[in-house]
Amino acid sequence: MIKPTPNPPETETDTTSPYASLDSRKLHEAAERALDHYLNPNTPPDATQPGTLYRIAPEACTEDLLANACETLTSAKVMANDFAAFLQGPHRHTLLGIAQLIMLAELAVDRALDKLELPGPVTS
């Protein structure tokens, strides 16, 4: 009698081991390192060192920061309103809604500036 298929090749008994060959072992170790890096970091990220692209000087005073934020929000509101003039329909309504949110944030920063207690003059 002739068999339609040949005999399957003989294999090891444990084919699911990640250490079957040197390459699979390296792959498994790399995967473990990647998982540990993202899921179990040894050291927490240093919160005191911000990125270097956009950095605010640590010695900047609160009043200066709030004034700068207020000016930035004012500029963003003007740009959104100017750009909304070129749009029609739902896109215009969306952009006007964004401009209103910017305006509300600007008002909140303005109020914080109003309530900010400035240090008095230094007397010797």
Coordinates of C-alpha atoms in Angstrom, one line a residue, residues 12 14-15 17-22 24-25:
E12 CA 11.8 17.1 19.9
D14 CA 9.1 20.1 23.8
T15 CA 8.6 22.3 20.8
S17 CA 10.3 26.1 24.7
P18 CA 11.6 29.6 23.9
Y19 CA 15.1 28.2 24.3
A20 CA 15.0 25.8 21.4
S21 CA 17.9 27.6 19.7
L22 CA 20.3 30.3 20.4
S24 CA 15.1 32.1 20.0
R25 CA 16.8 32.5 23.4

